Amino acid sequence: MAPTTSRRTFLQVTAAGTTLAVAPAVLPRLPALSGEPPAGQVNPARSTPGKQTKVLSACEMCTVRCPIVVRVRDGEVVRIEGNPKEKATHGAICARGNAGISLLRDPDRVRTPLIRVGERGEGKFRQASWEEAYRFIAERLTQVKQRYGPQALAMARRPSATDPFLVTFGKAFGTPNLFTHESTCPMARNVALEVSYGTAGVAIDYGKLDYLVSFGRNHFETIAVPQAQGLVGALGRGAQLVYVDPRHTPTAAAATTWLQIRPGTDLALVLAMLHVLIAEGLYDHDFVQRYTHGFAELAEAVKECTPDWAAKQTGIPAAKIREVAGAFGLARPRAVADFGWYTAGYANEFQLRRAIIALNALAGNLEVPGGTFLIKGMKKYAAELGSWKKPKFPKASAPRVDGAGVPGRFPLAPAKDGLIQALPDAIITGQPYPVRAFIASRFDPLAAVPDQARMIEAFGRLDLLVSIDVYVSDTGAYADVVLPECTYLERTDPVFDVSGLVPKIRYRQQAVPPQGEARPGWRIYKELAEATGIGEYFGYRDIDEVIAAQLAPLGVSPQQLAASGQWAPPGFAPLYLRGKDPTAAVKLPTASGKIELASEELAGLGIEPVPRYRPPAQRPPDRFRLVQGKCAVHTNSATANVPWLHELRPDNELWIHPTPAARLGIRDGDRVVVRAGGHQQHGKAKVTDGISEDTVFAYHGWGRLSPGLTRVRGRGISGNALLPATTDPVTGSLIMRETFVEVVKS
Amino acid sequence: MSTATVAPVRHRYALVVDTTRCIGCEACSVACRAENNVPEGHWRSRIVAYPLGKSGQTRPVKWACMHCADAPCVTVCPTKATYQRPDGIVVIDADRCVGCKYCVFACPYGARYVDEERGIPDKCDLCHERIDAGLQPACVQTCVGRAISLADLADPNDEAAARINSGEAKPLHPELGTKPSVYYVMGR
């Protein structure tokens, strides 16, 4: 649009979801009336005036849990703001955090317990009392336990502050089969960190770095506010961001350099960067000697990985690879390669993350400002949080059904997380043993986990399926019982650890009474345990008692915590172990006590001890690689139905490059069908050169099934209805970017 | 006679939007709706994909009322319901508004919508009650990239105002001649 010089021309600008109202060109000049304009008036709709209380709390629109101030008037939430005292966010919260009120008020929320009366998936329920719902669940659980053993119960959740109650219930019941969603998201990265550093608790000092290479970690769209704000600040200071992604994201737009890499070849780029750093001596020799193990093997492994070789794999010119590697080496130690977050992508993902860790090691950036750091947790640097008193748990009745953490199966996969994608097979085949009951807690496996059809089939075989959620989710629509949990604004949660460079705790404080009959997790699990005969593990009276027990070792009173919403040891300055002395001792919990560039643990398991290249799966002609990702205004599948956020982005689209689109006769906005593995999804095409020619992309969270999600049901494309549930044999992570789909105009 | 000539101008507010720090996350859009109870289906402020020249490239830009010093909406209002406060904020007095919608059509920036329920136009008022109470506008406070700043041009020490005075921050489409009070840093 060219600038204009006439008032008759009105500006036309396109908003993300809608077109802003732009008026036709009429500019009458009416005679002005006489009279004084009135004095400043107070807009009665404004949330500011009136007597309000402020409740210090923590957000839960995503898992980052930013500190918030909830303003309440007459028992209603009038505003949610970021806590201005938090230095990592300066009072900022994202669009999702600001939309908490919209979730709270959503008429689609489930407000009473529901018991299914229709077929699974129909979404037909009758209202029930809590007592009846508990009795129903407890009877079925008892039957399952008697017939098949306690291991026949599986429970899954997205990690949250409610975890202690769910985990206590599962362990008290005697099942080892507790799942999180981690294998759909960061598991490959976390296992790589565990193997290399001995802990997944390693983070990046975004605000102070000078050079960041991000391999698809899309900071400005997959937003963690403290990280995004830190990185914007660094870029404002002149830091460089090299962003590697086949897709043009908001992060690509903000980057100093965007490298549109061939999908799945990032490992070749990293190996070539390691090659350049080593060949040109652009690494921290002293750091490598003092703090790493297996450098010689790594150097040998990347000897042949020249930029010219990598250029053939990645499509990035060799000169560019040399330039980026050189600049990274010169910026050390404030040069960081991002570990990533959503890493359930390619079959080579684990070795990619290991190679990225090696880049950081060569930069010598561990425990210096602007580098990487070990999280300074409460337990080690302040005091371990207490817990309410409970009897000793019974020994789990069997090894995990999915083999997570089990020798000979998935020894490296974290047993605390499990492999949720393995659950349908166990339910359907009864192997290695039967699973007959499943409780999903604010987690929607039908939306979140690939091979949706198999999951639906598995749900059909269960004796009991329970969904504990704020909505009748897709999983909820198949459930026997739906229990209405209150939103984060209606409940107090246990204290949780949010340590970074400083040990720190935060908690979530109830701001308003629950709507309908919704109850908090701490109460649901306690009451369900009492109905199931394991109530002795929930000996607390209420959440206040739980928090008092947690705080007891700290010498912090609940009142102190309530007044600030968070707590850190007074006077504890951000701690960099090598901040003053670059030779200071940093003991890592690995076999060598150092960063394991080469890992004997891996070698012992028959896995490459150092990263070596493995190309991504080959694309058949006329097929496209399907890639999913997040948009800035939604949290995976959790918020698609939240009214305000739905209004900002009501649908997803299939991104397709103009060249293949033209070949297929697809124009921007056309309806398309996407097919894979006998499944199909219908959606709308977005023709854009912001995606590689060989790839199609869709935001995750649409194509929903539940009649309870009135706004998003049947809208857009569900990637997980198309993808198979392929598991990485090393980490247990899902592999979600090695599937090829057919696209046709509908 | 307007109040501005009687009382000394103690504040002259403007907004500086540093688009080089904007990540386009729409936190400001939603904070604005929550703060001002903007009805569903409408927004006082949105992020738009603003075209950079003719290259086809765009940049996320916060788009709302520009609080023009020479505001067509003020000129066309037959009842003076829309007026400019001495501090520069263009506001609407709902009690005086007769719902003629001239202002909606007059605004070249398309910054107004009609609240069907109340039958009157609405737009950004810079959260002036918040400013009067010593708070930042909702969009400023919530901004993830810290890209939005409230400037006071009457304050010689105001850092955001300095970015306006130095010419670093400029209005969008000054050729429309309305003298906007929202200034943008477009950077590289």
mmCIF file of C-alpha atoms in Angstrom, chain A residues 312-607:
data_model
loop_
_atom_site.group_PDB
_atom_site.id
_atom_site.type_symbol
_atom_site.label_atom_id
_atom_site.label_comp_id
_atom_site.label_asym_id
_atom_site.label_seq_id
_atom_site.Cartn_x
_atom_site.Cartn_y
_atom_site.Cartn_z
ATOM 1 C CA LYS A 312 24.414 -30.203 0.486
ATOM 2 C CA GLN A 313 22.270 -31.506 3.327
ATOM 3 C CA THR A 314 20.747 -28.266 4.544
ATOM 4 C CA GLY A 315 20.517 -26.083 1.456
ATOM 5 C CA ILE A 316 22.338 -23.336 3.366
ATOM 6 C CA PRO A 317 25.418 -22.004 1.542
ATOM 7 C CA ALA A 318 28.750 -23.194 2.985
ATOM 8 C CA ALA A 319 29.961 -19.606 3.294
ATOM 9 C CA LYS A 320 26.937 -18.770 5.434
ATOM 10 C CA ILE A 321 27.616 -21.742 7.702
ATOM 11 C CA ARG A 322 31.246 -20.622 8.124
ATOM 12 C CA GLU A 323 30.093 -17.079 8.849
ATOM 13 C CA VAL A 324 27.576 -18.128 11.514
ATOM 14 C CA ALA A 325 29.987 -20.581 13.153
ATOM 15 C CA GLY A 326 32.746 -17.973 13.169
ATOM 16 C CA ALA A 327 30.525 -15.284 14.661
ATOM 17 C CA PHE A 328 29.279 -17.746 17.278
ATOM 18 C CA GLY A 329 32.852 -18.645 18.205
ATOM 19 C CA LEU A 330 33.909 -15.010 18.453
ATOM 20 C CA ALA A 331 30.943 -14.076 20.630
ATOM 21 C CA ARG A 332 31.793 -16.729 23.256
ATOM 22 C CA PRO A 333 31.142 -17.062 26.101
ATOM 23 C CA ARG A 334 27.951 -15.035 25.567
ATOM 24 C CA ALA A 335 27.147 -17.181 22.549
ATOM 25 C CA VAL A 336 24.348 -19.686 23.076
ATOM 26 C CA ALA A 337 22.734 -22.385 20.959
ATOM 27 C CA ASP A 338 19.150 -22.827 22.094
ATOM 28 C CA PHE A 339 18.315 -26.292 23.415
ATOM 29 C CA GLY A 340 14.804 -25.957 21.954
ATOM 30 C CA TRP A 341 11.513 -26.858 23.562
ATOM 31 C CA TYR A 342 9.085 -28.713 21.318
ATOM 32 C CA THR A 343 11.476 -31.377 20.077
ATOM 33 C CA ALA A 344 9.114 -34.213 19.165
ATOM 34 C CA GLY A 345 10.089 -33.653 15.549
ATOM 35 C CA TYR A 346 12.570 -35.819 13.678
ATOM 36 C CA ALA A 347 14.187 -39.209 14.186
ATOM 37 C CA ASN A 348 17.566 -37.470 14.650
ATOM 38 C CA GLU A 349 16.224 -35.092 17.303
ATOM 39 C CA PHE A 350 18.105 -36.595 20.267
ATOM 40 C CA GLN A 351 21.494 -36.384 18.570
ATOM 41 C CA LEU A 352 20.639 -32.877 17.329
ATOM 42 C CA ARG A 353 20.037 -31.730 20.900
ATOM 43 C CA ARG A 354 23.260 -33.471 22.005
ATOM 44 C CA ALA A 355 25.151 -31.635 19.251
ATOM 45 C CA ILE A 356 23.601 -28.323 20.318
ATOM 46 C CA ILE A 357 24.782 -28.988 23.857
ATOM 47 C CA ALA A 358 28.281 -29.550 22.431
ATOM 48 C CA LEU A 359 28.098 -26.127 20.736
ATOM 49 C CA ASN A 360 27.390 -24.556 24.098
ATOM 50 C CA ALA A 361 30.235 -26.490 25.661
ATOM 51 C CA LEU A 362 32.667 -25.292 22.996
ATOM 52 C CA ALA A 363 31.515 -21.732 23.678
ATOM 53 C CA GLY A 364 32.395 -22.273 27.342
ATOM 54 C CA ASN A 365 29.149 -20.557 28.268
ATOM 55 C CA LEU A 366 28.189 -22.654 31.313
ATOM 56 C CA GLU A 367 27.539 -20.590 34.436
ATOM 57 C CA VAL A 368 28.586 -17.209 33.092
ATOM 58 C CA PRO A 369 26.315 -14.216 32.467
ATOM 59 C CA GLY A 370 24.713 -14.417 29.038
ATOM 60 C CA GLY A 371 25.325 -18.149 28.811
ATOM 61 C CA THR A 372 23.704 -21.321 30.081
ATOM 62 C CA PHE A 373 23.162 -22.118 33.721
ATOM 63 C CA LEU A 374 22.107 -24.829 36.112
ATOM 64 C CA ILE A 375 18.837 -23.991 37.810
ATOM 65 C CA LYS A 376 19.501 -22.929 41.402
ATOM 66 C CA GLY A 377 16.699 -24.957 42.939
ATOM 67 C CA MET A 378 15.125 -24.467 46.341
ATOM 68 C CA LYS A 379 16.296 -27.829 47.663
ATOM 69 C CA LYS A 380 19.996 -27.150 47.136
ATOM 70 C CA TYR A 381 20.190 -23.385 47.600
ATOM 71 C CA ALA A 382 17.460 -22.588 50.146
ATOM 72 C CA ALA A 383 15.459 -25.348 51.789
ATOM 73 C CA GLU A 384 13.456 -28.251 50.499
ATOM 74 C CA LEU A 385 9.726 -27.634 50.527
ATOM 75 C CA GLY A 386 7.836 -29.764 53.025
ATOM 76 C CA SER A 387 4.826 -31.950 52.326
ATOM 77 C CA TRP A 388 1.736 -33.067 54.170
ATOM 78 C CA LYS A 389 2.159 -36.258 56.181
ATOM 79 C CA LYS A 390 1.153 -39.462 54.438
ATOM 80 C CA PRO A 391 1.801 -43.165 54.884
ATOM 81 C CA LYS A 392 4.508 -44.902 52.857
ATOM 82 C CA PHE A 393 3.284 -45.739 49.358
ATOM 83 C CA PRO A 394 2.832 -49.390 48.429
ATOM 84 C CA LYS A 395 5.363 -50.756 45.953
ATOM 85 C CA ALA A 396 4.093 -50.376 42.384
ATOM 86 C CA SER A 397 2.501 -53.643 41.338
ATOM 87 C CA ALA A 398 4.354 -53.883 37.992
ATOM 88 C CA PRO A 399 6.931 -52.081 35.837
ATOM 89 C CA ARG A 400 5.569 -49.269 33.689
ATOM 90 C CA VAL A 401 3.339 -50.541 30.912
ATOM 91 C CA ASP A 402 5.109 -48.362 28.307
ATOM 92 C CA GLY A 403 8.643 -49.343 29.355
ATOM 93 C CA ALA A 404 9.683 -45.781 30.212
ATOM 94 C CA GLY A 405 12.763 -46.009 32.406
ATOM 95 C CA VAL A 406 12.653 -49.799 32.165
ATOM 96 C CA PRO A 407 15.958 -51.533 31.251
ATOM 97 C CA GLY A 408 15.753 -53.206 27.865
ATOM 98 C CA ARG A 409 12.832 -51.035 26.746
ATOM 99 C CA PHE A 410 13.144 -47.226 27.049
ATOM 100 C CA PRO A 411 15.817 -46.904 29.751
ATOM 101 C CA LEU A 412 16.464 -43.214 29.052
ATOM 102 C CA ALA A 413 12.812 -42.127 28.932
ATOM 103 C CA PRO A 414 11.815 -40.475 32.217
ATOM 104 C CA ALA A 415 9.630 -42.879 34.220
ATOM 105 C CA LYS A 416 7.880 -39.908 35.827
ATOM 106 C CA ASP A 417 6.547 -38.869 32.396
ATOM 107 C CA GLY A 418 5.992 -42.092 30.510
ATOM 108 C CA LEU A 419 5.062 -42.443 26.856
ATOM 109 C CA ILE A 420 1.443 -41.430 26.502
ATOM 110 C CA GLN A 421 1.411 -42.567 22.861
ATOM 111 C CA ALA A 422 2.027 -46.155 24.018
ATOM 112 C CA LEU A 423 -1.146 -46.238 26.075
ATOM 113 C CA PRO A 424 -3.615 -47.159 23.272
ATOM 114 C CA ASP A 425 -1.613 -50.254 22.293
ATOM 115 C CA ALA A 426 -1.481 -51.436 25.892
ATOM 116 C CA ILE A 427 -5.239 -50.930 26.272
ATOM 117 C CA ILE A 428 -6.108 -52.642 22.978
ATOM 118 C CA THR A 429 -3.695 -55.564 23.103
ATOM 119 C CA GLY A 430 -3.603 -56.081 26.857
ATOM 120 C CA GLN A 431 0.175 -56.369 26.495
ATOM 121 C CA PRO A 432 2.389 -56.441 28.490
ATOM 122 C CA TYR A 433 -0.632 -56.380 30.788
ATOM 123 C CA PRO A 434 -4.174 -55.007 30.679
ATOM 124 C CA VAL A 435 -4.967 -51.328 31.302
ATOM 125 C CA ARG A 436 -8.685 -50.916 31.933
ATOM 126 C CA ALA A 437 -9.152 -47.515 33.546
ATOM 127 C CA PHE A 438 -7.836 -44.103 32.540
ATOM 128 C CA ILE A 439 -8.092 -40.737 34.259
ATOM 129 C CA ALA A 440 -7.071 -37.693 32.192
ATOM 130 C CA SER A 441 -6.534 -34.544 34.207
ATOM 131 C CA ARG A 442 -6.697 -31.224 32.317
ATOM 132 C CA PHE A 443 -5.091 -33.067 29.452
ATOM 133 C CA ASP A 444 -6.755 -34.036 26.192
ATOM 134 C CA PRO A 445 -4.914 -36.980 24.612
ATOM 135 C CA LEU A 446 -7.318 -37.078 21.664
ATOM 136 C CA ALA A 447 -6.220 -33.590 20.693
ATOM 137 C CA ALA A 448 -2.626 -33.768 21.871
ATOM 138 C CA VAL A 449 -1.340 -37.187 20.819
ATOM 139 C CA PRO A 450 -0.877 -38.539 17.277
ATOM 140 C CA ASP A 451 -2.888 -41.484 15.961
ATOM 141 C CA GLN A 452 -6.159 -40.149 17.243
ATOM 142 C CA ALA A 453 -8.138 -43.034 15.705
ATOM 143 C CA ARG A 454 -6.152 -45.595 17.712
ATOM 144 C CA MET A 455 -6.714 -43.589 20.895
ATOM 145 C CA ILE A 456 -10.463 -43.512 20.201
ATOM 146 C CA GLU A 457 -10.434 -47.273 19.629
ATOM 147 C CA ALA A 458 -8.595 -47.737 22.920
ATOM 148 C CA PHE A 459 -11.062 -45.543 24.798
ATOM 149 C CA GLY A 460 -13.824 -47.841 23.521
ATOM 150 C CA ARG A 461 -12.227 -50.792 25.314
ATOM 151 C CA LEU A 462 -11.913 -49.180 28.740
ATOM 152 C CA ASP A 463 -14.001 -50.097 31.771
ATOM 153 C CA LEU A 464 -13.619 -46.552 33.026
ATOM 154 C CA LEU A 465 -12.613 -43.261 31.399
ATOM 155 C CA VAL A 466 -12.639 -40.118 33.533
ATOM 156 C CA SER A 467 -11.875 -36.581 32.384
ATOM 157 C CA ILE A 468 -11.159 -33.925 35.005
ATOM 158 C CA ASP A 469 -11.225 -30.619 33.178
ATOM 159 C CA VAL A 470 -12.736 -27.161 32.808
ATOM 160 C CA TYR A 471 -14.341 -28.159 29.483
ATOM 161 C CA VAL A 472 -15.881 -31.303 28.046
ATOM 162 C CA SER A 473 -12.748 -31.827 25.970
ATOM 163 C CA ASP A 474 -12.435 -34.268 23.084
ATOM 164 C CA THR A 475 -11.379 -36.899 25.599
ATOM 165 C CA GLY A 476 -14.184 -35.725 27.864
ATOM 166 C CA ALA A 477 -16.727 -36.448 25.131
ATOM 167 C CA TYR A 478 -15.639 -40.117 25.281
ATOM 168 C CA ALA A 479 -15.517 -40.261 29.073
ATOM 169 C CA ASP A 480 -17.822 -42.136 31.424
ATOM 170 C CA VAL A 481 -17.520 -39.353 33.956
ATOM 171 C CA VAL A 482 -16.495 -35.723 33.573
ATOM 172 C CA LEU A 483 -15.511 -33.935 36.775
ATOM 173 C CA PRO A 484 -15.579 -30.122 36.635
ATOM 174 C CA GLU A 485 -12.339 -28.694 37.904
ATOM 175 C CA CYS A 486 -12.249 -25.007 38.682
ATOM 176 C CA THR A 487 -10.040 -22.667 36.726
ATOM 177 C CA TYR A 488 -6.848 -21.265 38.172
ATOM 178 C CA LEU A 489 -8.682 -18.099 39.223
ATOM 179 C CA GLU A 490 -10.998 -20.113 41.465
ATOM 180 C CA ARG A 491 -8.563 -22.197 43.448
ATOM 181 C CA THR A 492 -5.491 -22.120 45.623
ATOM 182 C CA ASP A 493 -2.724 -24.493 44.587
ATOM 183 C CA PRO A 494 0.323 -25.807 46.392
ATOM 184 C CA VAL A 495 3.520 -23.798 46.303
ATOM 185 C CA PHE A 496 5.791 -24.639 43.380
ATOM 186 C CA ASP A 497 9.451 -24.137 42.563
ATOM 187 C CA VAL A 498 10.170 -21.544 39.861
ATOM 188 C CA SER A 499 13.889 -21.232 40.498
ATOM 189 C CA GLY A 500 16.266 -19.845 37.902
ATOM 190 C CA LEU A 501 19.457 -17.987 38.748
ATOM 191 C CA VAL A 502 17.845 -17.465 42.141
ATOM 192 C CA PRO A 503 15.933 -20.103 44.134
ATOM 193 C CA LYS A 504 12.303 -19.069 44.179
ATOM 194 C CA ILE A 505 8.802 -20.273 44.934
ATOM 195 C CA ARG A 506 5.459 -19.017 43.713
ATOM 196 C CA TYR A 507 1.881 -20.031 44.277
ATOM 197 C CA ARG A 508 -1.582 -19.658 42.970
ATOM 198 C CA GLN A 509 -4.103 -17.980 45.205
ATOM 199 C CA GLN A 510 -7.859 -18.227 44.829
ATOM 200 C CA ALA A 511 -9.329 -14.945 43.617
ATOM 201 C CA VAL A 512 -13.037 -15.725 43.268
ATOM 202 C CA PRO A 513 -15.421 -18.511 44.331
ATOM 203 C CA PRO A 514 -15.730 -21.455 41.911
ATOM 204 C CA GLN A 515 -18.542 -21.271 39.373
ATOM 205 C CA GLY A 516 -21.263 -23.895 39.552
ATOM 206 C CA GLU A 517 -20.075 -26.946 41.387
ATOM 207 C CA ALA A 518 -16.512 -26.853 40.104
ATOM 208 C CA ARG A 519 -13.940 -27.970 42.669
ATOM 209 C CA PRO A 520 -10.173 -27.640 42.955
ATOM 210 C CA GLY A 521 -7.840 -30.554 42.238
ATOM 211 C CA TRP A 522 -6.625 -30.837 45.818
ATOM 212 C CA ARG A 523 -10.205 -31.502 46.888
ATOM 213 C CA ILE A 524 -11.211 -33.757 43.991
ATOM 214 C CA TYR A 525 -8.326 -36.175 44.534
ATOM 215 C CA LYS A 526 -8.789 -36.173 48.308
ATOM 216 C CA GLU A 527 -12.500 -36.948 48.023
ATOM 217 C CA LEU A 528 -12.000 -39.489 45.271
ATOM 218 C CA ALA A 529 -9.323 -41.180 47.400
ATOM 219 C CA GLU A 530 -11.704 -41.310 50.346
ATOM 220 C CA ALA A 531 -14.375 -42.907 48.137
ATOM 221 C CA THR A 532 -11.807 -45.398 46.819
ATOM 222 C CA GLY A 533 -10.531 -46.407 50.263
ATOM 223 C CA ILE A 534 -7.145 -44.712 50.124
ATOM 224 C CA GLY A 535 -8.140 -41.562 51.980
ATOM 225 C CA GLU A 536 -5.353 -41.967 54.542
ATOM 226 C CA TYR A 537 -2.893 -40.587 51.977
ATOM 227 C CA PHE A 538 -4.774 -37.292 51.928
ATOM 228 C CA GLY A 539 -4.644 -36.446 55.621
ATOM 229 C CA TYR A 540 -4.828 -32.678 55.090
ATOM 230 C CA ARG A 541 -8.005 -30.767 55.881
ATOM 231 C CA ASP A 542 -7.648 -28.130 53.201
ATOM 232 C CA ILE A 543 -5.140 -26.461 50.908
ATOM 233 C CA ASP A 544 -3.994 -24.066 53.625
ATOM 234 C CA GLU A 545 -2.748 -27.010 55.619
ATOM 235 C CA VAL A 546 -0.845 -28.328 52.596
ATOM 236 C CA ILE A 547 0.822 -24.954 52.073
ATOM 237 C CA ALA A 548 1.675 -24.554 55.757
ATOM 238 C CA ALA A 549 3.436 -27.942 55.628
ATOM 239 C CA GLN A 550 5.304 -26.914 52.469
ATOM 240 C CA LEU A 551 6.493 -23.638 53.956
ATOM 241 C CA ALA A 552 7.434 -25.010 57.405
ATOM 242 C CA PRO A 553 11.118 -25.726 56.543
ATOM 243 C CA LEU A 554 11.522 -22.240 55.013
ATOM 244 C CA GLY A 555 10.499 -20.117 57.944
ATOM 245 C CA VAL A 556 8.115 -18.230 55.667
ATOM 246 C CA SER A 557 4.541 -17.716 56.823
ATOM 247 C CA PRO A 558 1.572 -18.280 54.515
ATOM 248 C CA GLN A 559 0.631 -14.628 55.138
ATOM 249 C CA GLN A 560 4.025 -13.447 53.879
ATOM 250 C CA LEU A 561 3.650 -15.531 50.762
ATOM 251 C CA ALA A 562 0.073 -14.394 50.170
ATOM 252 C CA ALA A 563 1.148 -10.759 50.260
ATOM 253 C CA SER A 564 3.721 -11.155 47.486
ATOM 254 C CA GLY A 565 2.660 -14.298 45.623
ATOM 255 C CA GLN A 566 6.259 -15.435 45.485
ATOM 256 C CA TRP A 567 9.330 -15.732 47.642
ATOM 257 C CA ALA A 568 13.091 -15.930 47.212
ATOM 258 C CA PRO A 569 15.741 -16.042 49.942
ATOM 259 C CA PRO A 570 16.327 -12.413 50.947
ATOM 260 C CA GLY A 571 19.487 -10.943 49.467
ATOM 261 C CA PHE A 572 20.154 -13.892 47.134
ATOM 262 C CA ALA A 573 21.723 -12.316 44.033
ATOM 263 C CA PRO A 574 21.562 -14.054 40.638
ATOM 264 C CA LEU A 575 24.177 -16.766 40.963
ATOM 265 C CA TYR A 576 26.613 -17.675 38.173
ATOM 266 C CA LEU A 577 28.993 -20.305 39.508
ATOM 267 C CA ARG A 578 31.747 -19.191 37.101
ATOM 268 C CA GLY A 579 30.761 -15.539 37.154
ATOM 269 C CA LYS A 580 33.794 -14.334 39.067
ATOM 270 C CA ASP A 581 36.210 -17.215 38.633
ATOM 271 C CA PRO A 582 36.086 -18.981 35.237
ATOM 272 C CA THR A 583 37.861 -21.958 36.776
ATOM 273 C CA ALA A 584 35.433 -22.366 39.688
ATOM 274 C CA ALA A 585 34.296 -25.891 40.437
ATOM 275 C CA VAL A 586 31.057 -26.945 38.752
ATOM 276 C CA LYS A 587 30.228 -30.525 39.625
ATOM 277 C CA LEU A 588 27.713 -32.089 37.297
ATOM 278 C CA PRO A 589 25.713 -35.183 38.212
ATOM 279 C CA THR A 590 27.095 -37.243 35.306
ATOM 280 C CA ALA A 591 29.396 -40.282 35.506
ATOM 281 C CA SER A 592 32.415 -38.083 34.693
ATOM 282 C CA GLY A 593 31.166 -35.125 36.704
ATOM 283 C CA LYS A 594 31.541 -33.107 33.484
ATOM 284 C CA ILE A 595 29.487 -32.298 30.383
ATOM 285 C CA GLU A 596 29.471 -35.586 28.497
ATOM 286 C CA LEU A 597 30.296 -34.729 24.891
ATOM 287 C CA ALA A 598 30.858 -38.453 24.467
ATOM 288 C CA SER A 599 28.754 -40.665 26.685
ATOM 289 C CA GLU A 600 29.736 -44.139 27.816
ATOM 290 C CA GLU A 601 26.194 -44.502 29.140
ATOM 291 C CA LEU A 602 24.940 -44.202 25.556
ATOM 292 C CA ALA A 603 27.633 -46.518 24.207
ATOM 293 C CA GLY A 604 26.600 -49.102 26.790
ATOM 294 C CA LEU A 605 23.049 -48.932 25.471
ATOM 295 C CA GLY A 606 24.204 -49.403 21.888
ATOM 296 C CA ILE A 607 23.551 -45.745 21.030
#
